[in-house]
Short mmCIF file of C-alpha atoms and ligand atoms in Angstrom, two decimals:
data_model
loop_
_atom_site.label_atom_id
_atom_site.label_comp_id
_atom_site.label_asym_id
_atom_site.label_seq_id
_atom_site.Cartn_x
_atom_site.Cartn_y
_atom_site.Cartn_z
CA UNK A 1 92.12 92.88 77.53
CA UNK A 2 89.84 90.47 75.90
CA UNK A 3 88.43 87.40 77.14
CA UNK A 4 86.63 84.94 75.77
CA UNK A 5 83.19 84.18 77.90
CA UNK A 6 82.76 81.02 76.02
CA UNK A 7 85.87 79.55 77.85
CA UNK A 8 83.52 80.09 81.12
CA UNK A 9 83.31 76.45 82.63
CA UNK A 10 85.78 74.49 80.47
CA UNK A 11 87.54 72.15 82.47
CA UNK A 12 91.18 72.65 82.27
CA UNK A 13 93.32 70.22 81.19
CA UNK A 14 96.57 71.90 82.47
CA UNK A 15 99.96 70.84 81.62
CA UNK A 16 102.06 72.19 84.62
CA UNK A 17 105.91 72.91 83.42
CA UNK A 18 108.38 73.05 87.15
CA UNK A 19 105.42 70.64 89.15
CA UNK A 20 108.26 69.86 91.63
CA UNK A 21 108.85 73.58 92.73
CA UNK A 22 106.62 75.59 95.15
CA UNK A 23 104.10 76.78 92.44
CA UNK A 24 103.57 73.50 90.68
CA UNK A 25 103.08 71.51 94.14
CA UNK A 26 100.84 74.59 94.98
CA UNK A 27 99.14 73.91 91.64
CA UNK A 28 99.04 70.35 92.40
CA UNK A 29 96.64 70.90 95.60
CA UNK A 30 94.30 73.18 93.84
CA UNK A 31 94.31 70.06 91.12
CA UNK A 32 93.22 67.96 94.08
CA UNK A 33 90.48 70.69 95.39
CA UNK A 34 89.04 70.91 92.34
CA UNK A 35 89.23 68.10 90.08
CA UNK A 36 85.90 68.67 87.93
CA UNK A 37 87.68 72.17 86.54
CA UNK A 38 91.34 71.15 86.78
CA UNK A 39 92.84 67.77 85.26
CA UNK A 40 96.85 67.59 85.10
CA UNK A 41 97.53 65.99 82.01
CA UNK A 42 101.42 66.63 81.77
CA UNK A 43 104.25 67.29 84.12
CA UNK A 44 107.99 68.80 83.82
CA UNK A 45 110.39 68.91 86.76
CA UNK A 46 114.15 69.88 86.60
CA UNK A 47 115.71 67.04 88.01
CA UNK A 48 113.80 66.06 91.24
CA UNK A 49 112.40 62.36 89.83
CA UNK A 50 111.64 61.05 92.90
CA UNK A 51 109.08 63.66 93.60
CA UNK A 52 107.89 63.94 90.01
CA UNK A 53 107.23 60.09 89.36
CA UNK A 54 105.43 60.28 92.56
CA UNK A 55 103.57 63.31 91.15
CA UNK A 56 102.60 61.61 87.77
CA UNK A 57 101.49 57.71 89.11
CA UNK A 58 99.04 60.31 91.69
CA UNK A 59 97.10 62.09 88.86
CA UNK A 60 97.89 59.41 86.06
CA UNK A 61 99.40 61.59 83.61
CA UNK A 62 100.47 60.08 80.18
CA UNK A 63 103.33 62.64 79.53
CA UNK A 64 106.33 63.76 81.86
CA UNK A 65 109.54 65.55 80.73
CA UNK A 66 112.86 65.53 83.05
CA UNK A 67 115.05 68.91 82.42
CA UNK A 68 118.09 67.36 83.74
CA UNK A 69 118.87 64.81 80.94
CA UNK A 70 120.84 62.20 83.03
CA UNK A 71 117.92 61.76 85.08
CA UNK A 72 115.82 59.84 82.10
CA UNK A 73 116.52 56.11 82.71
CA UNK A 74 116.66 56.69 86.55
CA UNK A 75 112.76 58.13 86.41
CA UNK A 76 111.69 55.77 83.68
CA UNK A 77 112.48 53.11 86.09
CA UNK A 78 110.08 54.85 88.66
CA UNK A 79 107.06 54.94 86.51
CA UNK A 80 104.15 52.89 85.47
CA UNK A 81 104.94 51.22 81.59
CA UNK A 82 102.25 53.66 79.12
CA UNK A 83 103.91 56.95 81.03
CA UNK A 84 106.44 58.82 77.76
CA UNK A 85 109.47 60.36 79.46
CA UNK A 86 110.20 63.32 77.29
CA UNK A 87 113.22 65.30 77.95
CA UNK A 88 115.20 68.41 77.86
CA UNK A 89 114.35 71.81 76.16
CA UNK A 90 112.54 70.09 73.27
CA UNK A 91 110.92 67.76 75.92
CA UNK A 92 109.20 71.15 77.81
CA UNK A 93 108.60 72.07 74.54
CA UNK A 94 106.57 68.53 73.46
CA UNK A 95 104.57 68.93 76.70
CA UNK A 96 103.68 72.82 76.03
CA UNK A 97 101.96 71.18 72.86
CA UNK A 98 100.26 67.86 73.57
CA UNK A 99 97.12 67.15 71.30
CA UNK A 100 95.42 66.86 74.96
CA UNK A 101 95.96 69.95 77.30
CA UNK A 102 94.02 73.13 76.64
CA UNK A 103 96.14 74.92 79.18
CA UNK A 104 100.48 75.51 80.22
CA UNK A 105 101.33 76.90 83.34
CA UNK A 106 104.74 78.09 83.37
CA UNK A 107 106.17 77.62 86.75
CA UNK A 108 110.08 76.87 86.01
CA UNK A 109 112.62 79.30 86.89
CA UNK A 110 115.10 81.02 84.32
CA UNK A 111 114.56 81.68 80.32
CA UNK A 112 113.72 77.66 79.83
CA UNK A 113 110.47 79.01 79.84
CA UNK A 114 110.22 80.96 77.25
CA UNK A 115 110.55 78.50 74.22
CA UNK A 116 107.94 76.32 75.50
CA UNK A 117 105.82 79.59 76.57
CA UNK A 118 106.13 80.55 72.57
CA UNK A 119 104.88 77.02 71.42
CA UNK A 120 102.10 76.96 73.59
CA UNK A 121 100.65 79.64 71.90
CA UNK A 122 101.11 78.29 68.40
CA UNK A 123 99.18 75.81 69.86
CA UNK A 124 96.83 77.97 70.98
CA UNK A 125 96.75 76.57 74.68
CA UNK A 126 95.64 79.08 77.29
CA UNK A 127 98.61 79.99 79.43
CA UNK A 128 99.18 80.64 83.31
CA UNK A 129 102.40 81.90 84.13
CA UNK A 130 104.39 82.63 87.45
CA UNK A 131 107.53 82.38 85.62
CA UNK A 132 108.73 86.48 85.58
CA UNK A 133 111.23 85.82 83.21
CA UNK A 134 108.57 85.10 80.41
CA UNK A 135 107.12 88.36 80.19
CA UNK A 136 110.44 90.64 81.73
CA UNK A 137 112.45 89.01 78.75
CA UNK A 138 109.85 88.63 76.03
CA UNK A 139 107.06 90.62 77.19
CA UNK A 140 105.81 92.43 74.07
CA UNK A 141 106.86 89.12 72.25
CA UNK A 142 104.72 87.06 74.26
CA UNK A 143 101.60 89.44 74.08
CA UNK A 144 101.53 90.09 70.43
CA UNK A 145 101.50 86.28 69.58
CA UNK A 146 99.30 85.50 71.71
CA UNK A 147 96.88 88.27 71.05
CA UNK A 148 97.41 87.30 67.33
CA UNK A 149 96.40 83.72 68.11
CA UNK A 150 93.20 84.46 70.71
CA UNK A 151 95.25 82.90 73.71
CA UNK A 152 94.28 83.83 77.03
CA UNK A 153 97.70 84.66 79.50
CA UNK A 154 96.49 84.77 83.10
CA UNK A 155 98.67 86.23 85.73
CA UNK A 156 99.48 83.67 88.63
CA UNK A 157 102.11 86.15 90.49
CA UNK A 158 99.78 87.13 93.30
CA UNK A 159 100.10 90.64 92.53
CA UNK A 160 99.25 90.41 88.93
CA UNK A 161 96.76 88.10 89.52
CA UNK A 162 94.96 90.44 92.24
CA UNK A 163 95.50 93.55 89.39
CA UNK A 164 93.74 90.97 86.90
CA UNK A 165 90.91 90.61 89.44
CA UNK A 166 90.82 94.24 89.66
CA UNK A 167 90.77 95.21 86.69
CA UNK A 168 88.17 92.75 85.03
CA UNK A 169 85.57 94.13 87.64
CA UNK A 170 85.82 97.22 86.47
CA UNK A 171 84.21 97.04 82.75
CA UNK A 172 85.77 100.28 81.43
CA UNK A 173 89.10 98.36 81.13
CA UNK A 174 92.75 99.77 81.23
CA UNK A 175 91.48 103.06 79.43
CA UNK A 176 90.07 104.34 82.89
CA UNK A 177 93.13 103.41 85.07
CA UNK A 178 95.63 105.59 86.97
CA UNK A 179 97.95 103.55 88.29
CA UNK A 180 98.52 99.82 89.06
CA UNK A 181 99.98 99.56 92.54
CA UNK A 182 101.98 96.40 93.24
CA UNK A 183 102.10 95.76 97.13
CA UNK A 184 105.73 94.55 98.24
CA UNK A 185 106.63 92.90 101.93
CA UNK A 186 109.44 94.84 102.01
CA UNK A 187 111.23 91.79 102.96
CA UNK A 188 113.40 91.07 106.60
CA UNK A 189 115.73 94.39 105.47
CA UNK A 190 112.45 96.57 105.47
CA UNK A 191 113.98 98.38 108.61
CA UNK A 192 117.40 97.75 108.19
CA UNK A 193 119.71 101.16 107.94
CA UNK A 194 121.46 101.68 105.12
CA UNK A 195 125.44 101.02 106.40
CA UNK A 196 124.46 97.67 107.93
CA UNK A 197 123.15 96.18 104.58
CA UNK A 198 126.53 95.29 103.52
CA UNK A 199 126.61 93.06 106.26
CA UNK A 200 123.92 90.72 105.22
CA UNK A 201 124.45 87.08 105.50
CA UNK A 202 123.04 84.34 103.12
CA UNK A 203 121.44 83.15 105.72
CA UNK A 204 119.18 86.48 106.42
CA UNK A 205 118.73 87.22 103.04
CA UNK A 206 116.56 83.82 102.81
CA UNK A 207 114.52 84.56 105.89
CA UNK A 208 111.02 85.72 104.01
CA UNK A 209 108.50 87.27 106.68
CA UNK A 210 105.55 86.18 104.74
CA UNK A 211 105.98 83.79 101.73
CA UNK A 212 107.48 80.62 101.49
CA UNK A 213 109.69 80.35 98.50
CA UNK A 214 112.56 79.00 95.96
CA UNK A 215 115.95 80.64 97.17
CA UNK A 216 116.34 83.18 93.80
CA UNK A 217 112.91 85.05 94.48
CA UNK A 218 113.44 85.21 98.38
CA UNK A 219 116.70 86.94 97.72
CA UNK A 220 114.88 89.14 95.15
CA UNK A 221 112.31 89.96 97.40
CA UNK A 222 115.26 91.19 100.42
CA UNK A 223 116.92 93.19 97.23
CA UNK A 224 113.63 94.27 95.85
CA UNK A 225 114.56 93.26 92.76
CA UNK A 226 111.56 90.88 92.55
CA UNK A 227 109.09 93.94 92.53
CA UNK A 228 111.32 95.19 89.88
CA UNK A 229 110.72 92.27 87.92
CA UNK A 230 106.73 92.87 88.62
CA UNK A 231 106.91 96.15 87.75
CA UNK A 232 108.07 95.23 84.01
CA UNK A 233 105.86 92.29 84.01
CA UNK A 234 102.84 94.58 84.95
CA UNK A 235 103.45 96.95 82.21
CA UNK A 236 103.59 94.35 79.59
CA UNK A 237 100.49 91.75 80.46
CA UNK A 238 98.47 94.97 81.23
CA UNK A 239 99.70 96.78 78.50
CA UNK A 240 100.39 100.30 80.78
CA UNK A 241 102.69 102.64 80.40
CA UNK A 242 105.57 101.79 83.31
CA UNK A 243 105.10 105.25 84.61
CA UNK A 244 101.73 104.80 86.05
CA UNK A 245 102.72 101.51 87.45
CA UNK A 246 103.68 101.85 91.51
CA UNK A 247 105.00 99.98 94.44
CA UNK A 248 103.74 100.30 97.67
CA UNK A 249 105.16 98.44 100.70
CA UNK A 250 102.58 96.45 102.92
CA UNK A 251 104.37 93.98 105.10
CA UNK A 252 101.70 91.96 106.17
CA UNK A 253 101.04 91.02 102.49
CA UNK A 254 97.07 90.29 102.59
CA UNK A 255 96.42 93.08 100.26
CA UNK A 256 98.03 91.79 96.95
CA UNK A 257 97.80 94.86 95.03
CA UNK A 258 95.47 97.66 93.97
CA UNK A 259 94.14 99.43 90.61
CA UNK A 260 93.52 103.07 90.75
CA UNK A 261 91.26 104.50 88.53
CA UNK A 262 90.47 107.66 87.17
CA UNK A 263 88.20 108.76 89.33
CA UNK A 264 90.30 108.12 92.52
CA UNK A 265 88.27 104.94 93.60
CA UNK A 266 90.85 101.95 94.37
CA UNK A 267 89.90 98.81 93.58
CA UNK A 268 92.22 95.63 96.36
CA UNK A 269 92.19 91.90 96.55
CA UNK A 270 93.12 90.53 99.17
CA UNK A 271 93.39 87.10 100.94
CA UNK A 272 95.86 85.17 103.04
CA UNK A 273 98.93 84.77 101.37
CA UNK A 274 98.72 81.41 99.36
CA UNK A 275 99.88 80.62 96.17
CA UNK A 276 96.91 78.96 95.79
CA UNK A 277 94.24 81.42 95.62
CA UNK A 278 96.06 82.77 92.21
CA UNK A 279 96.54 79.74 90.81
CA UNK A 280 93.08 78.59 91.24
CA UNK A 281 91.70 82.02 90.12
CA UNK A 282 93.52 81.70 86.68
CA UNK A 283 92.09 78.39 86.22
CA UNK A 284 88.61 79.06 86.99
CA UNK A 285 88.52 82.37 85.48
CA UNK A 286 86.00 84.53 84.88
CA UNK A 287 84.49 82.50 87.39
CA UNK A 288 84.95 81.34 91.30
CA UNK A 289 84.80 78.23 92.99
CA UNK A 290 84.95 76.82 96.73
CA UNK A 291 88.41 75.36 96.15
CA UNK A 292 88.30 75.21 100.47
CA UNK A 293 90.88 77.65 101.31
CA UNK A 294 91.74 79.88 104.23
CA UNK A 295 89.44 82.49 104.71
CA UNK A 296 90.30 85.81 105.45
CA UNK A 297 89.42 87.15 108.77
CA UNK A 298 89.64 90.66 109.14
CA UNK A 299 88.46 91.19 112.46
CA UNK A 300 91.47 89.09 113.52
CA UNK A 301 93.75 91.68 111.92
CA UNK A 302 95.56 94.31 113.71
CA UNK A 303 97.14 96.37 110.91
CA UNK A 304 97.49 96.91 107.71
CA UNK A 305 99.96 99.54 107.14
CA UNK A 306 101.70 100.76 103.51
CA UNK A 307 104.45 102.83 103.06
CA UNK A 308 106.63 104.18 100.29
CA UNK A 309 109.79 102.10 99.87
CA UNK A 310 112.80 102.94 100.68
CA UNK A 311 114.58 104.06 96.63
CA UNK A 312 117.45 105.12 97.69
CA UNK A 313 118.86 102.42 99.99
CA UNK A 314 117.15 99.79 98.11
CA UNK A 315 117.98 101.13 93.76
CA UNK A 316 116.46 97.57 92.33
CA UNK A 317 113.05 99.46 91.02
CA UNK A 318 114.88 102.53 90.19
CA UNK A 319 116.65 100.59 87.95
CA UNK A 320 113.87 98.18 86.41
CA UNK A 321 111.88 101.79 85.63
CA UNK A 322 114.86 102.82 83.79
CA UNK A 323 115.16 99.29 82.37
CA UNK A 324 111.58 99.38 81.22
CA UNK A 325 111.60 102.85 80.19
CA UNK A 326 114.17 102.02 77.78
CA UNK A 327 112.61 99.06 76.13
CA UNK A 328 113.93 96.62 73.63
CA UNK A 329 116.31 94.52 75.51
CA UNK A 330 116.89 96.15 78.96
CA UNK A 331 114.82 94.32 80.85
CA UNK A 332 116.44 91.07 79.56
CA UNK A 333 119.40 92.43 80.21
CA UNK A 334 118.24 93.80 84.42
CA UNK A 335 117.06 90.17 84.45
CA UNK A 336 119.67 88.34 83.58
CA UNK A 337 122.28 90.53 85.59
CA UNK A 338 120.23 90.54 88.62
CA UNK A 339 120.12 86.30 88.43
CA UNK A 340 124.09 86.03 88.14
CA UNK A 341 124.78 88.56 90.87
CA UNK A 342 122.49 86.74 92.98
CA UNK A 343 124.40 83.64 92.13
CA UNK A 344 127.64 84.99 92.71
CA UNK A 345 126.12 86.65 95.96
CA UNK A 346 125.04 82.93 97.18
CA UNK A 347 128.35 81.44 96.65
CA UNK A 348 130.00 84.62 98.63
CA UNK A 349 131.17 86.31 96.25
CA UNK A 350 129.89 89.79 96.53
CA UNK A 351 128.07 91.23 99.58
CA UNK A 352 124.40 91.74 99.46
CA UNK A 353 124.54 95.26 98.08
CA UNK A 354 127.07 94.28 95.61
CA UNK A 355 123.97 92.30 94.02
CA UNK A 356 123.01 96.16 92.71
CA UNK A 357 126.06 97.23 92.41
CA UNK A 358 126.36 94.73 89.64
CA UNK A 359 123.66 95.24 88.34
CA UNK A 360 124.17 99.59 87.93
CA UNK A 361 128.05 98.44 86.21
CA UNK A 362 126.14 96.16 83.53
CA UNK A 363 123.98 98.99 82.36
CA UNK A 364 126.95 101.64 82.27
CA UNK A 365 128.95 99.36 80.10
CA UNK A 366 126.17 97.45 77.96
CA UNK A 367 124.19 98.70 74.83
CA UNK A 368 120.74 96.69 74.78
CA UNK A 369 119.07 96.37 71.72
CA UNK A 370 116.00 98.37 70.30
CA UNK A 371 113.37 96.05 69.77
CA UNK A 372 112.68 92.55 71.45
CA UNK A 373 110.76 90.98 69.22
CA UNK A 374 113.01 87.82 68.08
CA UNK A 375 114.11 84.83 70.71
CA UNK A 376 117.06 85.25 69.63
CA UNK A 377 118.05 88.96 69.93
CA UNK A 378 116.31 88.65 73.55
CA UNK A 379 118.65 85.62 74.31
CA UNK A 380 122.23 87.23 72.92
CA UNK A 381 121.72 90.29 74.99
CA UNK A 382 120.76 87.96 78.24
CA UNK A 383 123.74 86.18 77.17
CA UNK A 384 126.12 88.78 76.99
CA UNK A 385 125.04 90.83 80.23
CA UNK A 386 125.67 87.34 82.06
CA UNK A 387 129.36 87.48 80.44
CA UNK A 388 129.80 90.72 81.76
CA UNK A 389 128.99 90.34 84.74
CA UNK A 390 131.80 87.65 85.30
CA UNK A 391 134.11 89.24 83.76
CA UNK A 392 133.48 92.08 86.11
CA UNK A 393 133.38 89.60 89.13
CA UNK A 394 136.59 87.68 87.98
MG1 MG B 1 104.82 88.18 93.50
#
């Protein structure tokens, strides 16, 4: 990893793609905490225009993009005259480029990110990015380019983020690491035997213990699969080999993940669990700020406890290992299966174990492809494990 000190100070002018979802409203208060490092100069929702007019006449951005294409006229009748409504994929893609903005943070869910990702760095804007997708799909893509073009990519998972924290306070860099450990809740099926997992109702599944959340992820955390994800993205914005990358289950989630070095020492961040203490981090990097948030008390604390997790009854980071240890398009391909059995899982479809079950079918019957270092290879293959996995549903 290489940073550029220089960058130490800058005020970021931060164009914040998915401002309506629960890391871009989180990114919105830390814009509010901290206004003389953080000005929003651009903002792209899906299709919630009430919330992102309101959004844009608050900070007085100049620029706003609507996913959901129908929704144009309806929002530009919400905003101030001088406000361009851009729109679509090309639209996120405008914004991930304006003349004005010196930083993206991805924060929209699903591979719309990853075209606009791609332009930012051609731009050579400074990316945050909370969208797992980006770097599960197009992880060695992402890093090349923008190592190629000097762009910074800071973490704003919390577990990625607390491994970047980690890791740039040790100056000996990734060369003197063991392992990365991502922490995991565990999620409301942490003590949950085996044979009553097929029973699992939507309804549980969404019933996170510690985060608040979007409905995909807070499945993916009850299947695991979302530490799968993290385990892929780790490798790639780290640049580890997967095998010395780790899970380790801590249910009260305050430690956000560890670094193990070579000498044993373990290096831990922790803080209460708020999406705002990343996010803030990756916009004031190297440095810190008072952005007023919760302290952490650890007198108050009773426990904190870690265990192994439970492989067997939960297979999701058995299989992203294998999908990571194979490379080219697999994890694509884990991604993109996981996100339609989920889908088909929410509209009752499958039970909740039949969301891996999927999953371990797609890679018996799929070849992925070697190398994922074109869009468009990356996109086929997520493409074509999404057929299958209707066709083996229909
Ligand atoms: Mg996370």
């Amino acid at each position: 990893m290489c940073y550029d000190a220089g960058r130490m100070g800058t005020r970021r002018r931060v164009v914040i793609l998915g401002s309506t979802g629960s890391i871009g409203t989180s990114a919105l208060k830390v814009a509010r905490r901290i206004p003389d490092r953080m000005e929003v100069v651009a903002l792209a929702a899906h299709s919630n225009v009430a919330k992102l007019a309101e959004q844009a006449v608050e900070f007085g951005v100049r620029h706003v993009c609507i996913a959901d294409e129908s929704k144009c006229d309806e929002l530009k009748r919400m905003l101030p005259s001088g406000v361009t409504v851009h729109v679509g994929d090309e639209g996120l893609c405008e914004l991930a480029a304006l003349e004005d903005a010196n930083m993206v943070l991805i924060s929209i869910i699903g591979t719309a990110g990853l075209r606009p990702t791609l332009r930012a760095i051609e731009e050579r804007k400074d990316l945050a990015i909370a969208s797992k997708e980006v770097l599960v799909m197009a992880g060695e893509l992402v890093m090349s380019k923008a190592r190629e073009a000097g762009v910074q990519v800071l973490p704003v998972d919390s577990e990625h983020n607390a491994i970047f924290q980690c890791l740039h306070a040790n100056p000996g860099g990734s060369t003197e690491v063991n392992r990365l450990i991502l922490t995991a809740s565990g999620g409301p099926f942490l003590r949950a035997p085996r044979e009553e997992l097929k029973n699992v109702t939507l309804q549980q599944a969404l019933l996170h213990p510690t985060w608040k959340m979007g409905q995909k992820i807070t499945i993916d955390c009850a299947t695991l699969f979302n530490k799968g994800l993290e385990m892929i993205e780790a490798r790639h914005l780290f640049g580890i080999p997967i095998a010395q990358v780790d899970v380790l289950v801590h249910p009260q989630s305050i430690v956000h993940s560890l670094v193990e070095f070579k000498d044993g020492s373990l290096l831990a961040q922790l803080s209460c669990s708020d999406m705002c203490f990343p996010i803030q981090y990756a916009i004031t990097f190297p440095q810190r700020v008072d952005g007023h948030l919760k302290q952490l008390h650890l007198e108050d604390m009773c426990d904190l406890h870690f265990e192994r997790p439970r492989l067997d009854d939960f297979p999701a980071l058995n299989l992203a290992r294998r999908a990571a240890e194979l490379g080219g398009t697999m994890p694509a391909i884990f991604n993109a299966a996981n996100e339609e059995a989920v889908r088909a899982f929410v509209a009752g479809r499958i039970s909740f174990p039949g969301i891996w079950e999927t999953v371990q079918k797609v890679y018996e019957q799929i070849s992925p492809h070697s190398s994922a270092m074109e869009l468009d290879t990356i996109l086929a293959d997520d493409f074509a494990a999404r057929t299958l996995v209707h066709q083996l549903l229909s």
